[in-house]
Amino acid sequence: MAPASPSPTPVPSNFSLSGLAAQIRSVTHRGVLPGGALTMLLAGVVGLLAGFGAVLFTFIIEGVSEWTFGGAYHQAGKAEEAAAYGWTAVMAICPALGLLLVAWFTRRFAPEAGGAGVPEVITAVARHDGVIRPKVALVKILASGVTIGTGGSVGREGPIVQIGSALGSTAGQFFRLSARNIKVLVAAGAAAGISATFNAPLAGVMFAGEIILGSFAVESLTPIVLASVIADVVQQHFGEHRLDPAFADLEYAFAGAWVQLPSYLVLGLVAGLAAGLFVKMLYGLEDVTLKLLPSWWKRAVVIGLLVGVSGALYPTTPPNVSAAMAAELAEGRHPPPPLMGVGYEVVEHSLHLKLPRTAEPAIASEEDASPLAMPLATLKRLFQAASQKSVALDPERMLGELLWLAPLVLLKPLLTSLTLAGGGSGGVFAPSLYLGATLGGAFGIVMNMWVPEYSHSPGVYAIVGMGAVVAGTTQGVLSAILIVYEMTDQYEIILPIMAAAGLASVVAKMIDHDNIYTKKLSRRGEHISRGHDMHTLDHVMVRDVMIRNFPILKPEANGLEIVRIAREHPEIESLPVIGHDNKLIGIIRAEDLHRVLDSDMPPALVNAEDIALRAPLAVHPSENLLEAMRDFGARDVETLPVEVGQGENRRLVGLLLRADVIRRYRQELLTRR
């Protein structure tokens, strides 16, 4: 008799996803698996998900584009003249429809998913213990996909950074990690996003430390590196770049040419000026459009039409084309509109602008090849690919190319600013690359027209310009240098990139102390302060240290009452004076009280309102202690009021003592040891 088969294990009647989540958390709880090891494991998972998220994001953009402005553009290229005008009109309308849909969608489901995305990640790390709502990742990928796919003139890196960061934050929240570990996972997600988008794992790590965390603490570096590596492995298997750099087939060299170095330094200064003005334009147009078009849907429609019409009318084909583009044009395939979408085709064109003497790379003879050298067939294949994309600029062709390229230097930042002002969702990193490439290319053409003996190919200036403008807008010099190097695989010109990027960052900071990301936060009154030497305080919030029970003085309180309350609370150096409307009037410091007592005026005749320090600096409970330390030094006080609300709704909720901040700082140092 055959043995009876074992009966299946019954599913508990109370089974639920929340119960399964609780079981997973119990297995991987920090008591079983240390927080550092769990953070490392989750960083790998975040890198994997961010890598596939970047692939999905690209697929969404291409799919939306095919059904909207991209499809209309292709139809216009094939249709008869009358029908072509109709398809062009459809293409011009697409950005307005996209902005209208995205503005409604983000306002309805996740307002923080609008705009560039990176500022929201920075403030989540600096103010909210790295907490990002899980649904932000989904809303962001859809909103940005529609914005870019319908012709919005923004980039892809900001959205994928926010998507990766949201995945990291969600993982940390799910497993109830500490605030410090959640922040590390947020930075790991950002690094993974940059790595997968640009095939730039080193730049991803640098961006996460320099821009997102503001720190290169050793304990946070390994998870970030791991996430960046895994995301790039996913990209190499499934992404659009695979094993190639984002902009391939470039062959340039600097070779320490002294005569060319001054031109790169001048380009760095010009790029810094352009970067600073781009930041001013980005937020200035936001203010102007908000004032002129206060209704969100009218703003989306009007600005979308401006973007669409400008993108549709600008000439799509440059006056000088490469052999590869000429072959595509012969087959009826035209390049996409240069001002709609991300615009990498224009960047690629600018990078391949070469002088006739450098457009055809020389190939070594077979007799000269060493046994250790690359096979000659491989060399020939690489040089043929480079020459196919090269755009040879004879002196008589330079002016026409300059007239096509130079307007893009102004129009791209303008349309990017308009797209975001209209409620679009997308990044500003790619537009910075675009601005740098077109500015550098135009600068290189001018140099070759003016002083050709002291100049290099315009494509070299385009690469240097990319690094310089990105360094100026982000004020992250190391990130800019690395990302341009990894995107172009041009280590041979790393020296001009470094020099120009450094100068551009200095010039841009002279124009505006905030970079393109933190400017959005400072306009909201959020001044993010982070430092490498005191980063132990950047995760401790004011609400964690402030005093919630404190004495108050009425405006009419006399000197005797002030002295009595001060003696009852010797730990509080400054006493708040509250008006009858419960609004803070000011604070009375110890030296203010001593000055009155040392005078000839009787204390009974002195009122609290008369000696209070008015308009004192106040901090918000969600600020970190590093920012609070800055405010202590700004007014040289021992106590800071803690207020919530804005304008007439402001109210005092606590006091922050300098002594308590110093005490907490010492505790954090001992804990880290």
XYZ file of C-alpha atoms in Angstrom:
673
model
C 0.000 0.000 0.000
C 1.527 3.298 -1.070
C 2.207 5.793 1.678
C -0.156 8.687 1.830
C 1.235 11.905 0.397
C 1.827 14.630 2.959
C -0.990 17.085 3.178
C -0.140 20.672 2.219
C 0.589 23.093 4.996
C -2.579 25.046 5.653
C -2.433 28.814 5.164
C -3.296 30.588 8.395
C -6.689 32.174 8.250
C -5.263 35.460 9.482
C -2.557 35.638 6.762
C -1.978 39.151 5.405
C 0.709 41.171 3.702
C 1.219 43.189 6.865
C 1.768 39.961 8.798
C 4.279 38.775 6.190
C 6.080 42.102 6.435
C 6.249 41.740 10.210
C 7.759 38.245 9.838
C 10.402 39.524 7.411
C 11.251 42.346 9.780
C 11.568 39.901 12.674
C 14.045 37.768 10.715
C 16.139 40.735 9.591
C 15.703 42.851 12.697
C 18.770 44.749 13.769
C 18.982 42.554 16.857
C 19.543 39.504 14.597
C 21.341 41.228 11.720
C 23.409 44.302 12.711
C 22.238 47.637 11.348
C 25.392 48.125 9.281
C 25.157 44.696 7.656
C 21.450 45.141 6.955
C 22.117 48.557 5.436
C 24.755 46.991 3.187
C 22.359 44.277 2.059
C 19.571 46.756 1.389
C 21.964 49.024 -0.533
C 22.567 46.187 -2.980
C 18.817 45.673 -3.389
C 18.292 49.411 -3.871
C 21.020 49.469 -6.536
C 19.327 46.591 -8.351
C 15.886 48.235 -8.238
C 17.240 51.661 -9.225
C 19.057 50.102 -12.190
C 15.873 48.504 -13.471
C 13.995 51.699 -12.605
C 16.287 53.640 -14.936
C 15.633 51.118 -17.705
C 11.864 51.355 -17.127
C 12.046 55.144 -17.034
C 13.779 55.256 -20.427
C 11.167 52.862 -21.830
C 8.328 55.081 -20.571
C 9.880 58.199 -22.103
C 10.361 56.525 -25.476
C 6.849 55.056 -25.417
C 5.173 58.360 -24.549
C 7.274 60.194 -27.141
C 6.343 57.729 -29.857
C 2.651 58.392 -29.238
C 2.935 62.175 -28.847
C 5.392 64.750 -30.193
C 7.906 62.179 -31.475
C 5.281 60.378 -33.515
C 3.883 63.660 -34.823
C 7.371 64.777 -35.811
C 8.017 61.603 -37.799
C 4.638 61.907 -39.525
C 5.392 65.527 -40.421
C 8.647 64.430 -42.043
C 6.862 61.911 -44.285
C 3.654 63.820 -45.072
C 2.853 66.210 -47.917
C 3.309 69.929 -47.302
C -0.265 70.661 -46.180
C -0.438 67.628 -43.901
C 3.044 68.377 -42.548
C 1.809 71.696 -41.172
C -0.966 69.864 -39.357
C 1.432 67.359 -37.787
C 3.746 70.215 -36.787
C 0.821 71.889 -35.025
C 0.103 68.631 -33.189
C 3.750 68.459 -32.136
C 3.577 72.028 -30.794
C 0.484 71.237 -28.712
C 1.909 68.109 -27.079
C 3.995 69.878 -24.372
C 0.928 71.848 -23.248
C -1.101 68.652 -22.856
C 1.781 66.982 -21.058
C 2.288 69.851 -18.605
C -1.441 70.053 -17.913
C -1.622 66.343 -17.092
C 1.569 66.325 -15.016
C 0.659 69.457 -13.048
C -2.708 67.937 -12.092
C -1.206 64.531 -11.359
C 1.547 65.760 -9.047
C -0.720 68.237 -7.235
C -3.217 65.455 -6.638
C -0.930 62.615 -5.519
C 2.545 63.888 -4.524
C 3.448 67.585 -4.863
C 7.095 66.823 -3.990
C 7.328 64.804 -7.228
C 7.107 68.004 -9.274
C 10.147 70.009 -10.313
C 13.711 68.757 -10.471
C 13.504 66.218 -7.621
C 17.018 66.565 -6.206
C 16.158 69.483 -3.843
C 13.449 67.354 -2.252
C 15.961 64.556 -1.670
C 18.423 66.988 -0.082
C 15.803 68.382 2.292
C 14.612 64.870 3.178
C 18.155 63.988 4.250
C 18.824 67.278 6.046
C 15.460 67.813 7.711
C 13.337 64.669 7.789
C 15.756 61.886 8.745
C 15.800 60.673 5.135
C 12.077 59.866 5.116
C 10.505 60.027 1.625
C 6.969 58.831 1.006
C 7.015 55.500 -0.877
C 4.539 56.630 -3.522
C 6.900 59.411 -4.636
C 8.880 56.895 -6.713
C 5.811 55.843 -8.713
C 4.443 59.360 -9.141
C 7.862 60.687 -10.169
C 8.553 58.055 -12.802
C 5.154 58.643 -14.421
C 5.165 62.447 -14.153
C 8.690 62.877 -15.503
C 8.139 60.250 -18.193
C 5.119 62.174 -19.482
C 6.865 65.567 -19.211
C 9.911 64.490 -21.205
C 7.979 62.183 -23.533
C 5.606 64.967 -24.597
C 8.483 67.329 -25.409
C 9.213 69.070 -22.110
C 12.735 70.505 -22.213
C 14.097 68.872 -19.034
C 16.479 66.064 -18.100
C 16.236 62.516 -16.813
C 18.798 62.480 -13.996
C 16.778 64.405 -11.389
C 13.792 62.054 -11.607
C 15.879 58.877 -11.426
C 17.816 60.304 -8.458
C 14.548 60.940 -6.641
C 13.194 57.539 -7.657
C 16.304 55.742 -6.409
C 16.330 57.783 -3.204
C 12.653 57.024 -2.575
C 13.389 53.308 -2.989
C 16.249 53.568 -0.488
C 14.138 55.496 2.008
C 11.266 53.032 1.676
C 13.579 50.089 2.327
C 15.027 51.766 5.413
C 11.599 52.633 6.769
C 10.284 49.123 6.130
C 13.061 47.559 8.210
C 12.917 50.354 10.818
C 16.547 51.345 10.494
C 18.035 54.294 12.326
C 17.848 57.768 10.801
C 21.544 57.622 9.953
C 21.189 54.354 8.016
C 18.071 55.561 6.203
C 20.020 58.606 5.014
C 22.780 56.338 3.745
C 20.229 54.297 1.775
C 18.752 57.500 0.324
C 22.223 58.523 -0.858
C 22.819 54.989 -2.182
C 19.640 55.254 -4.253
C 20.772 58.608 -5.645
C 24.180 57.187 -6.568
C 22.523 54.208 -8.231
C 20.294 56.525 -10.258
C 23.214 58.575 -11.590
C 25.232 55.413 -12.263
C 22.453 53.728 -14.220
C 21.437 56.849 -16.153
C 24.872 57.942 -17.342
C 26.886 54.695 -17.055
C 28.957 56.615 -14.501
C 29.405 54.640 -11.256
C 32.237 56.790 -9.891
C 30.323 59.996 -10.526
C 27.266 58.476 -8.851
C 29.220 57.891 -5.652
C 30.714 61.374 -5.789
C 27.317 62.991 -6.465
C 25.739 61.192 -3.509
C 28.468 62.332 -1.128
C 29.055 65.831 -2.474
C 25.486 66.916 -3.293
C 23.063 64.683 -1.350
C 24.853 63.963 1.949
C 27.353 66.815 1.971
C 29.801 64.391 3.578
C 32.191 61.598 2.648
C 32.026 59.776 5.971
C 33.752 56.397 5.665
C 30.909 54.425 7.252
C 28.452 55.632 4.579
C 30.745 55.126 1.594
C 30.627 51.331 1.191
C 26.809 50.992 0.830
C 26.801 53.865 -1.668
C 29.584 52.269 -3.717
C 27.807 48.906 -3.681
C 24.520 50.379 -4.897
C 26.277 52.349 -7.641
C 28.152 49.278 -8.892
C 25.083 47.020 -8.987
C 23.002 49.678 -10.759
C 25.679 50.051 -13.424
C 25.866 46.271 -13.902
C 22.113 46.324 -14.579
C 22.671 49.174 -17.027
C 25.416 47.256 -18.828
C 23.044 44.339 -19.403
C 19.736 46.108 -20.044
C 20.381 49.874 -20.376
C 20.721 52.078 -23.414
C 24.506 52.538 -23.142
C 25.524 48.955 -22.263
C 29.356 48.869 -22.156
C 29.869 52.140 -24.039
C 30.163 55.591 -22.502
C 27.138 57.837 -22.896
C 28.943 59.757 -25.659
C 31.173 57.307 -27.474
C 33.646 57.440 -30.351
C 35.496 60.588 -29.268
C 39.212 60.878 -29.957
C 40.849 63.977 -28.511
C 44.055 64.835 -26.666
C 45.430 67.806 -24.748
C 49.099 66.767 -24.459
C 50.002 69.703 -22.217
C 49.666 72.325 -24.956
C 50.567 75.613 -23.239
C 49.192 77.744 -26.063
C 45.715 76.219 -25.660
C 45.497 76.438 -21.860
C 44.481 80.142 -21.675
C 41.456 79.485 -23.879
C 40.241 76.754 -21.498
C 40.626 79.110 -18.542
C 38.610 81.782 -20.328
C 35.954 79.178 -21.129
C 35.796 78.302 -17.428
C 35.066 81.931 -16.556
C 32.408 82.234 -19.271
C 30.824 78.931 -18.242
C 30.685 80.036 -14.612
C 28.857 83.193 -15.669
C 26.443 81.160 -17.804
C 25.804 78.710 -14.960
C 25.061 81.487 -12.482
C 22.676 83.177 -14.918
C 20.959 79.843 -15.588
C 20.188 79.483 -11.877
C 18.871 83.056 -11.771
C 16.724 82.450 -14.866
C 15.339 79.153 -13.553
C 13.848 80.653 -10.413
C 13.235 84.135 -11.784
C 10.913 82.800 -14.484
C 9.115 80.737 -11.858
C 8.307 83.941 -9.958
C 7.286 85.835 -13.095
C 4.983 83.129 -14.436
C 3.413 82.577 -11.009
C 2.618 86.280 -10.824
C 1.292 86.591 -14.384
C -0.575 83.258 -14.431
C -1.650 82.386 -10.871
C -3.981 79.625 -12.065
C -1.989 76.374 -12.293
C -3.833 74.982 -15.319
C -3.623 78.209 -17.317
C 0.071 78.393 -16.506
C 0.585 74.824 -17.723
C -1.272 75.406 -21.002
C 0.285 78.782 -21.889
C 3.834 77.750 -21.011
C 3.389 74.379 -22.720
C 2.377 76.132 -25.925
C 5.422 78.417 -25.720
C 7.697 75.408 -25.307
C 5.984 73.498 -28.096
C 5.972 76.326 -30.632
C 9.615 77.207 -29.934
C 10.683 73.587 -30.230
C 8.712 72.994 -33.411
C 9.957 76.083 -35.247
C 13.691 75.823 -34.556
C 15.664 74.217 -37.432
C 16.174 70.555 -36.609
C 19.120 69.785 -38.879
C 22.429 71.580 -38.280
C 24.108 73.150 -41.319
C 27.018 70.688 -41.071
C 26.358 67.011 -40.504
C 28.434 63.897 -39.970
C 28.593 60.991 -42.396
C 26.333 58.979 -40.092
C 23.673 61.721 -39.989
C 23.932 62.252 -43.746
C 23.143 58.572 -44.258
C 20.102 58.853 -41.964
C 18.861 61.932 -43.807
C 19.211 60.077 -47.101
C 16.917 57.385 -45.676
C 14.338 59.994 -44.636
C 15.205 59.917 -40.927
C 15.627 63.364 -39.394
C 17.182 64.268 -36.034
C 14.672 65.115 -33.285
C 13.840 68.765 -32.525
C 16.877 70.180 -30.710
C 14.862 72.024 -28.044
C 12.343 69.329 -27.122
C 13.044 66.442 -24.770
C 16.431 65.844 -23.183
C 18.449 66.997 -26.206
C 21.374 64.591 -26.097
C 21.508 64.547 -29.903
C 22.590 68.197 -29.868
C 25.168 67.434 -27.193
C 26.564 64.577 -29.286
C 26.715 66.795 -32.356
C 28.614 69.479 -30.422
C 31.119 66.977 -29.050
C 32.019 65.759 -32.550
C 32.751 69.176 -34.080
C 36.286 68.839 -35.421
C 38.710 70.692 -37.581
C 39.491 69.093 -40.957
C 42.975 68.103 -39.813
C 41.533 66.113 -36.873
C 38.347 64.767 -38.400
C 40.055 61.710 -39.874
C 42.166 59.946 -37.248
C 45.430 58.518 -38.520
C 45.752 54.723 -38.387
C 49.113 53.169 -37.608
C 50.563 50.823 -40.150
C 50.548 47.117 -39.448
C 54.360 47.049 -39.338
C 54.421 49.677 -36.560
C 51.957 47.864 -34.300
C 53.589 46.276 -31.247
C 52.639 42.743 -30.224
C 50.975 44.128 -27.095
C 48.922 46.719 -28.948
C 45.248 46.433 -29.753
C 44.619 44.402 -32.931
C 44.723 46.556 -36.020
C 41.220 45.549 -37.084
C 39.839 46.757 -33.755
C 41.698 50.058 -34.097
C 40.341 50.543 -37.590
C 36.803 49.790 -36.434
C 37.052 52.340 -33.624
C 38.499 55.026 -35.858
C 35.882 54.370 -38.533
C 33.130 54.802 -35.923
C 34.712 58.045 -34.756
C 35.069 59.378 -38.300
C 31.459 58.449 -39.126
C 30.232 60.730 -36.318
C 32.791 63.503 -36.856
C 31.589 66.823 -38.224
C 34.421 68.455 -40.182
C 34.333 72.248 -39.960
C 36.173 74.074 -42.715
C 36.752 77.799 -42.067
C 33.986 78.738 -44.507
C 31.514 76.450 -42.651
C 32.170 77.752 -39.157
C 29.934 80.813 -39.311
C 26.870 78.809 -40.343
C 27.463 76.307 -37.545
C 27.895 79.128 -35.044
C 24.615 80.754 -36.091
C 22.785 77.437 -35.522
C 24.526 76.585 -32.251
C 24.686 79.953 -30.456
C 20.899 80.538 -30.084
C 20.604 77.154 -28.349
C 22.849 78.480 -25.562
C 20.038 80.840 -24.572
C 16.962 78.922 -25.715
C 17.632 75.632 -23.917
C 17.932 77.166 -20.403
C 14.923 79.344 -21.210
C 12.697 76.416 -22.227
C 13.931 74.300 -19.315
C 12.985 77.094 -16.921
C 9.585 77.460 -18.585
C 8.896 73.723 -18.487
C 9.507 73.560 -14.742
C 7.629 76.820 -14.129
C 4.634 75.329 -15.930
C 4.422 72.430 -13.488
C 6.628 69.948 -15.319
C 8.672 67.248 -13.652
C 12.261 66.698 -14.757
C 15.912 67.317 -14.020
C 18.259 70.239 -14.576
C 21.487 68.233 -14.818
C 21.041 67.269 -18.477
C 20.126 70.861 -19.456
C 23.361 71.921 -17.727
C 25.264 69.423 -19.881
C 23.427 70.743 -22.955
C 24.240 74.353 -22.052
C 27.887 73.464 -21.483
C 28.224 71.537 -24.752
C 26.600 74.214 -26.915
C 28.392 77.047 -25.133
C 31.721 75.235 -25.388
C 31.149 74.335 -29.032
C 30.231 77.918 -29.938
C 33.221 79.223 -27.946
C 35.513 76.791 -29.768
C 34.239 77.948 -33.149
C 34.839 81.591 -32.213
C 38.355 80.758 -31.022
C 39.135 78.938 -34.268
C 37.772 81.836 -36.308
C 39.754 84.372 -34.287
C 43.002 82.720 -33.128
C 43.181 79.285 -34.770
C 46.856 78.805 -33.880
C 45.965 78.906 -30.153
C 42.858 76.733 -30.379
C 41.768 73.109 -30.470
C 38.772 71.460 -32.146
C 35.390 72.916 -31.058
C 34.425 69.446 -29.803
C 37.119 69.626 -27.132
C 35.725 72.930 -25.896
C 32.253 71.327 -25.844
C 33.500 68.599 -23.481
C 35.296 71.118 -21.271
C 32.225 73.356 -21.321
C 30.027 70.503 -20.091
C 32.203 69.961 -17.058
C 32.495 73.680 -16.368
C 28.773 74.484 -16.535
C 27.815 71.449 -14.440
C 30.411 72.462 -11.843
C 28.939 75.960 -11.844
C 25.288 74.985 -11.510
C 25.770 72.235 -8.923
C 28.912 73.691 -7.286
C 30.043 70.085 -7.061
C 33.400 70.270 -8.807
C 34.490 66.679 -8.239
C 31.143 65.286 -9.393
C 31.238 67.418 -12.541
C 34.763 66.356 -13.466
C 34.076 62.669 -12.924
C 30.730 62.557 -14.683
C 32.037 64.282 -17.810
C 35.055 61.986 -17.858
C 32.898 58.857 -17.515
C 30.333 60.054 -20.055
C 32.961 60.779 -22.713
C 35.796 58.406 -21.763
C 38.193 61.251 -22.509
C 40.825 61.120 -19.795
C 43.257 62.713 -22.240
C 41.619 66.125 -21.694
C 40.971 65.803 -17.965
C 43.366 68.695 -17.198
C 41.378 71.338 -19.149
C 38.162 69.969 -17.634
C 39.568 70.286 -14.108
C 40.850 73.827 -14.630
C 37.654 75.109 -16.243
C 35.377 73.364 -13.721
C 37.226 74.862 -10.776
C 37.049 78.393 -12.177
C 33.398 78.035 -13.175
C 32.430 76.938 -9.670
C 34.121 79.994 -8.138
C 32.441 82.403 -10.569
C 29.002 80.810 -10.098
C 29.325 81.001 -6.308
C 30.187 84.697 -6.582
C 26.928 85.225 -8.500
C 24.814 83.137 -6.098
C 25.980 81.346 -2.980
C 23.325 78.640 -3.484
C 23.644 76.014 -6.187
C 20.842 75.085 -8.555
C 19.410 72.595 -6.037
C 19.754 74.410 -2.707
C 18.441 77.643 -4.255
C 14.965 76.127 -4.294
C 15.261 75.349 -0.591
C 16.637 78.749 0.441
C 13.749 80.440 -1.357
C 11.437 78.491 0.959
C 13.410 79.652 3.991
C 15.250 76.325 4.346
C 18.964 76.992 4.648
C 20.766 73.678 4.561
C 24.100 73.697 6.392
C 26.342 70.666 6.277
C 29.989 70.224 7.057
C 32.538 67.455 6.988
C 33.962 68.247 10.446
C 30.620 68.482 12.260
C 28.516 66.029 10.270
C 27.674 64.281 13.566
C 25.103 67.047 14.133
C 23.388 66.980 10.763
C 21.082 64.095 11.699
C 20.040 65.513 15.098
C 17.048 67.836 14.881
C 16.187 70.847 16.988
C 13.043 69.075 18.187
C 15.230 66.389 19.763
C 17.092 68.842 22.014
C 14.820 71.855 22.593
C 13.159 72.680 25.922
C 9.381 72.384 25.708
C 8.533 73.661 29.216
C 9.880 77.161 29.726
C 8.983 80.371 31.559
C 7.609 83.389 29.700
C 7.453 87.089 30.502
C 4.575 89.433 29.750
C 5.443 92.802 28.160
C 4.512 94.725 31.314
C 6.626 92.572 33.669
C 8.950 94.852 35.667
C 12.587 94.352 36.549
C 11.850 92.758 39.925
C 9.660 90.070 38.340
C 12.239 89.461 35.640
C 14.936 88.923 38.269
C 12.682 86.534 40.216
C 11.929 84.356 37.187
C 15.580 84.374 36.108
C 16.636 83.097 39.541
C 14.001 80.345 39.422
C 15.355 79.151 36.067
C 19.142 79.637 36.146
C 19.667 77.086 33.340
C 17.947 79.393 30.826
C 20.209 82.239 29.749
C 17.550 84.185 27.854
C 13.874 84.619 28.720
C 11.197 85.016 26.011
C 8.781 87.947 26.109
C 5.324 87.009 24.808
C 2.674 89.580 23.848
C -0.999 89.381 24.684
C -1.619 87.893 21.210
C 0.729 85.020 22.142
C 3.306 86.221 19.610
C 7.009 86.403 20.468
C 8.151 89.979 21.029
C 11.784 89.240 21.811
C 14.154 87.723 24.350
C 15.883 89.179 27.381
C 19.499 88.094 27.641
C 21.513 88.006 30.854
C 23.606 90.975 29.753
C 20.451 93.003 29.045
C 19.224 92.404 32.568
C 22.630 93.162 34.108
C 22.800 96.437 32.211
C 19.495 97.537 33.754
C 20.451 96.456 37.270
C 23.756 98.319 37.028
C 22.032 101.541 35.974
C 20.480 104.184 38.218
C 16.938 103.374 37.111
C 14.846 101.518 39.730
C 14.037 97.950 38.550
C 10.360 98.458 39.334
C 10.147 101.088 36.571
C 11.645 98.862 33.868
C 9.325 96.814 31.628
C 10.260 93.572 29.864
C 9.141 94.984 26.515
C 11.592 97.878 26.843
C 14.763 95.805 27.262
C 13.921 92.772 25.085
C 16.089 92.002 22.060
C 13.526 92.286 19.278
C 13.364 90.204 16.104
C 15.646 87.483 17.411
C 16.711 84.696 15.102
C 14.362 81.751 15.497
C 14.815 78.151 14.430
C 12.314 75.547 13.299
C 11.951 72.172 15.042
C 12.872 70.356 11.806
C 16.214 72.150 11.369
C 19.329 70.232 12.289
C 21.738 71.256 15.010
C 24.439 72.195 12.513
C 22.144 74.927 11.190
C 21.283 75.974 14.742
C 24.976 76.396 15.566
C 25.247 78.864 12.689
C 22.343 80.884 14.117
C 23.869 80.933 17.595
C 26.986 82.545 16.155
C 25.064 84.992 13.972
C 23.545 86.853 16.959
C 25.924 85.715 19.710
C 23.116 84.438 21.962
C 22.916 81.496 24.328
C 19.231 80.750 23.670
C 17.268 80.559 20.428
C 13.468 80.632 20.215
C 11.919 77.656 18.414
C 8.892 78.678 16.339
C 6.488 77.000 13.923
C 4.196 78.553 11.347
C 4.631 81.501 9.007
C 3.788 85.192 9.278
C 0.866 85.886 11.580
C 0.557 82.205 12.404
C 3.995 81.918 14.001
C 4.026 80.658 17.573
C 6.692 79.787 20.102
C 6.942 76.068 20.914
C 10.290 75.794 22.676
C 13.745 77.126 23.477
C 17.075 75.803 22.233
C 20.042 76.285 24.561
C 23.594 76.456 23.259
C 24.767 74.400 26.235
C 22.349 71.601 25.317
C 23.596 71.587 21.723
C 27.237 71.340 22.846
C 26.303 68.559 25.265
C 24.544 66.617 22.500
C 27.542 67.117 20.194
C 29.828 65.537 22.776
C 27.426 62.625 23.194
C 27.393 62.017 19.453
C 31.191 62.018 19.319
C 31.383 59.469 22.156
C 28.738 57.299 20.478
C 30.669 57.258 17.194
C 33.823 56.140 18.990
